[in-house]
Backbone as CSV, one residue per row, in Angstrom:
resi,resn,N_x,N_y,N_z,CA_x,CA_y,CA_z,C_x,C_y,C_z
1,MET,95.342,124.922,100.818,95.062,123.966,101.659,95.619,122.451,101.490
2,THR,95.898,121.412,101.933,97.173,120.365,101.566,96.559,119.403,102.048
3,HIS,97.283,117.741,102.063,97.395,116.690,102.676,98.248,116.546,103.602
4,VAL,98.571,115.969,104.377,99.562,115.894,105.203,99.340,114.589,105.514
5,VAL,100.911,113.739,105.228,101.169,112.482,105.697,101.787,112.782,107.469
6,THR,101.258,112.000,107.823,101.141,112.174,109.446,102.223,111.393,110.452
7,ASN,102.129,111.251,111.688,103.389,110.254,112.698,102.840,108.513,111.814
8,ALA,101.354,108.387,112.201,100.936,106.824,111.910,101.975,106.231,110.487
9,CYS,102.347,107.038,109.339,103.071,106.687,108.205,104.782,105.740,108.715
10,ILE,104.889,106.758,109.004,106.420,106.229,109.973,106.120,104.425,110.826
11,GLN,107.380,103.706,109.842,107.895,101.998,109.846,106.665,101.601,109.239
12,CYS,105.674,102.035,108.401,104.463,101.500,107.256,104.758,101.718,106.307
13,LYS,104.672,102.717,105.812,104.725,103.161,104.489,104.311,102.518,102.914
14,TYR,102.811,101.954,103.844,101.618,101.460,103.536,101.786,102.446,101.847
15,THR,101.122,101.922,100.454,101.450,103.224,99.027,100.446,102.722,98.311
16,ASP,98.816,101.969,99.098,97.828,102.642,98.638,97.071,103.486,98.095
17,CYS,97.365,104.530,98.975,97.466,106.001,98.379,97.908,107.058,97.211
18,VAL,99.525,106.506,97.102,99.935,106.662,95.490,99.076,105.941,94.662
19,ALA,98.332,104.966,94.646,98.043,104.121,93.753,96.153,104.963,93.219
20,VAL,95.729,105.929,93.814,94.753,106.897,94.062,94.856,107.777,93.457
21,CYS,96.273,108.732,93.583,96.948,109.922,93.737,97.055,110.483,91.874
22,PRO,95.719,111.449,91.538,95.981,111.793,90.155,97.200,113.022,89.721
23,VAL,97.865,113.164,90.948,99.223,114.331,90.297,100.520,113.996,91.287
24,ASP,100.612,112.744,91.226,101.678,111.997,91.463,102.469,112.900,92.278
25,CYS,101.756,113.348,93.935,102.489,114.549,94.637,103.354,113.912,95.885
26,PHE,103.212,112.411,95.641,104.066,111.480,97.143,105.778,111.509,96.820
27,HIS,106.005,111.567,97.996,107.137,110.972,97.199,107.948,110.647,98.437
28,GLU,108.801,109.219,98.638,108.941,108.599,99.343,110.316,108.534,100.119
29,GLY,110.518,107.995,101.093,111.804,108.052,101.582,111.878,106.784,102.321
30,PRO,112.815,106.028,103.648,112.935,105.464,103.907,112.336,104.107,104.474
31,ASN,111.630,105.502,105.272,110.284,104.562,106.424,109.159,105.123,106.316
32,PHE,108.921,106.128,105.307,107.948,107.271,105.526,107.131,108.319,103.836
33,LEU,105.890,108.186,104.109,105.984,108.858,102.467,105.295,110.587,103.039
34,VAL,105.847,111.249,102.272,105.318,112.687,102.852,104.526,112.738,100.873
35,ILE,103.546,114.304,100.861,103.109,114.619,100.443,103.376,116.128,100.082
36,ASP,103.640,116.379,98.801,104.276,117.626,98.333,103.327,118.555,97.970
37,PRO,103.555,119.718,99.037,101.939,120.440,99.050,102.009,121.354,97.870
38,LEU,103.153,121.693,96.877,102.931,122.327,95.561,102.162,121.258,94.544
39,VAL,101.924,120.361,94.646,101.437,119.516,93.814,100.136,119.192,94.133
40,CYS,99.884,119.161,95.475,98.775,118.219,95.876,97.534,119.556,95.249
41,ILE,96.606,118.706,95.174,95.365,119.287,94.487,94.366,118.996,95.477
42,ASP,94.163,118.792,96.640,93.712,118.491,97.395,92.376,117.754,97.507
43,CYS,92.058,116.818,96.563,91.421,116.166,96.176,91.028,115.070,97.656
44,GLY,91.716,114.430,97.933,90.998,113.672,99.696,91.285,112.126,98.959
45,VAL,91.112,111.817,97.888,91.194,110.448,97.739,92.094,109.634,98.671
46,CYS,93.245,109.611,98.656,94.208,109.182,99.157,93.812,109.272,100.809
47,ILE,93.184,109.910,101.495,92.418,109.855,102.713,91.893,108.344,103.140
48,ALA,90.922,108.215,102.199,90.263,106.973,102.372,90.718,105.434,102.326
49,GLU,92.201,105.490,101.521,92.935,104.670,100.775,94.146,104.082,101.971
50,CYS,94.617,105.478,102.935,95.509,104.604,103.527,94.690,103.922,105.185
51,PRO,95.379,102.853,104.714,95.219,101.423,106.156,95.446,101.817,107.235
52,VAL,96.102,102.967,107.655,96.518,103.556,108.971,95.927,104.617,109.418
53,ASP,95.438,105.681,108.649,94.827,106.490,109.086,96.031,107.744,109.391
54,ALA,96.796,107.839,108.333,98.178,108.301,108.619,97.747,110.136,107.520
55,ILE,96.920,110.036,106.915,96.527,111.570,105.536,95.757,112.182,106.075
56,ALA,95.932,113.258,106.954,94.907,114.147,107.168,94.807,115.426,106.443
57,GLU,93.396,116.184,106.221,93.753,117.603,105.422,94.522,118.752,106.634
58,GLU,95.203,119.176,106.199,96.083,120.396,106.962,94.821,121.025,107.895
59,SER,93.707,121.258,107.589,92.834,121.754,108.676,92.093,120.580,109.740
60,ASP,92.360,120.178,109.360,92.294,118.876,110.718,93.242,118.202,111.457
61,LEU,94.741,118.625,111.314,95.527,118.704,111.680,95.388,118.735,113.473
62,ARG,96.059,117.559,114.306,95.964,118.166,115.837,96.785,119.063,116.402
63,PRO,97.202,120.198,117.087,98.725,120.343,117.720,99.639,119.591,117.555
64,ASP,99.123,118.269,118.064,100.763,117.729,118.217,101.247,116.777,116.883
65,GLN,100.257,117.489,115.862,100.790,117.208,114.411,101.359,118.273,113.220
66,MET,101.252,119.211,113.554,101.269,120.290,113.059,102.856,120.281,112.438
67,ASP,103.895,119.762,113.344,104.943,119.624,112.330,105.408,119.082,111.121
68,PHE,104.190,118.044,111.471,104.488,117.149,109.554,103.700,117.785,108.554
69,LEU,103.284,119.227,109.002,102.960,120.415,107.874,104.540,120.530,107.139
70,VAL,105.523,121.035,107.936,106.985,121.203,107.719,107.838,120.473,106.975
71,ILE,107.746,118.908,107.801,108.484,117.881,107.338,108.250,117.175,105.980
72,ASN,106.377,117.782,105.490,106.385,117.449,104.284,106.642,117.960,103.246
73,ALA,106.748,119.094,103.445,107.417,120.367,102.416,108.394,120.307,102.052
74,ASP,109.284,119.718,103.588,110.806,119.945,103.194,111.425,118.343,102.796
75,LEU,110.731,117.581,103.198,111.104,116.217,102.301,110.474,116.007,101.012
76,ALA,109.860,116.675,100.659,109.299,116.367,99.043,110.142,117.163,98.192
77,GLN,111.006,117.941,98.717,112.347,118.883,98.183,113.197,117.693,98.001
78,THR,113.370,116.735,98.802,114.657,115.939,98.429,114.239,114.480,98.155
79,TRP,113.268,114.006,98.700,112.992,112.258,98.118,112.429,112.421,96.828
80,PRO,112.696,111.213,96.153,111.756,111.624,94.803,110.136,110.785,95.068
81,VAL,109.816,111.252,93.922,108.299,110.892,93.701,108.084,109.586,93.254
82,ILE,106.888,109.012,94.378,106.369,107.833,93.933,105.227,107.346,93.584
83,THR,105.302,106.904,92.134,104.270,106.939,91.215,103.397,105.333,91.607
84,ALA,103.838,104.573,91.793,102.853,103.342,91.826,103.167,102.348,93.476
85,SER,101.972,101.548,93.698,102.041,100.964,95.078,103.059,100.364,94.965
86,GLN,103.313,99.885,95.897,104.335,98.808,96.310,104.515,98.170,97.662
87,ALA,105.175,96.921,98.514,104.778,96.122,99.218,105.115,97.391,100.412
88,PRO,104.515,97.490,101.394,104.975,97.940,102.445,105.714,97.570,103.150
89,LEU,106.784,98.292,104.628,107.783,97.712,104.759,107.256,96.297,105.729
90,PRO,108.563,95.278,105.660,108.174,94.030,106.010,107.566,94.037,107.732
91,ASP,107.957,94.927,108.400,107.358,94.377,109.339,105.995,95.909,109.876
92,ALA,105.205,96.146,108.632,104.479,97.200,108.885,103.585,97.258,109.841
93,ASP,102.925,95.942,109.471,101.696,95.423,110.376,102.165,95.688,112.103
94,GLU,103.045,95.202,111.767,103.570,95.261,113.959,103.682,96.700,114.287
95,TRP,103.731,98.167,113.570,104.088,99.054,113.422,102.464,99.949,113.530
96,ALA,101.675,99.535,112.470,100.702,100.050,112.216,99.936,100.828,113.379
97,ASP,99.801,100.014,114.285,98.458,100.946,115.821,100.222,101.770,116.737
98,LYS,100.585,101.690,116.610,101.983,102.171,117.640,101.838,103.385,117.304
99,PRO,101.555,104.181,118.356,101.939,105.876,118.361,103.218,106.394,118.457
100,ASP,103.543,107.414,118.200,104.281,108.130,118.834,105.637,107.753,118.395
101,LYS,105.558,107.897,117.008,106.747,107.076,115.890,107.618,108.342,115.400
102,ARG,107.385,109.584,115.959,108.673,110.477,115.057,109.803,110.481,115.251
103,HIS,110.183,109.711,116.538,111.535,109.513,116.573,112.276,108.624,115.845
104,LEU,111.472,107.501,114.998,111.768,106.735,113.848,111.880,107.606,112.885
105,LEU,111.819,108.271,112.563,111.551,108.918,111.251,112.752,109.452,110.453
106,ILE,113.477,108.451,109.600,114.300,109.070,108.474,114.660,109.691,107.931
107,THR,115.242,110.756,108.002,114.984,111.280,106.922,115.776,111.540,105.936
108,GLU,117.552,111.011,105.742,117.984,111.261,104.656,117.240,110.630,103.289
109,ALA,117.403,111.441,102.177,117.101,110.812,100.783,117.504,109.513,100.608
110,PRO,116.328,108.731,100.276,116.691,107.011,99.830,117.798,106.900,99.147
111,ALA,119.132,105.856,98.981,120.542,105.526,98.158,119.397,105.391,96.555
């Protein structure tokens, strides 16, 4: 089982989770983070650190979040690993509580 970054991270990209990850399983995209399921050790320390509750255990995903299993696995293969906290996106606080952001996800690898 793995942990999964879900819809709530889109347009926010808080990186509090990255700072506590003992195995560097997070990858960074333009407006979202993902967890590499092949690297994640299921320790769960990242869940409590996310200020927008964007990380869930695979077994706790709601049906409308299941596509994020594939999104995380696929994008982790092309996005670079992120190993340290950095500032969130400039308007992250404005997006933090907005639902249904899936259509805003940018999947291209960062330059």
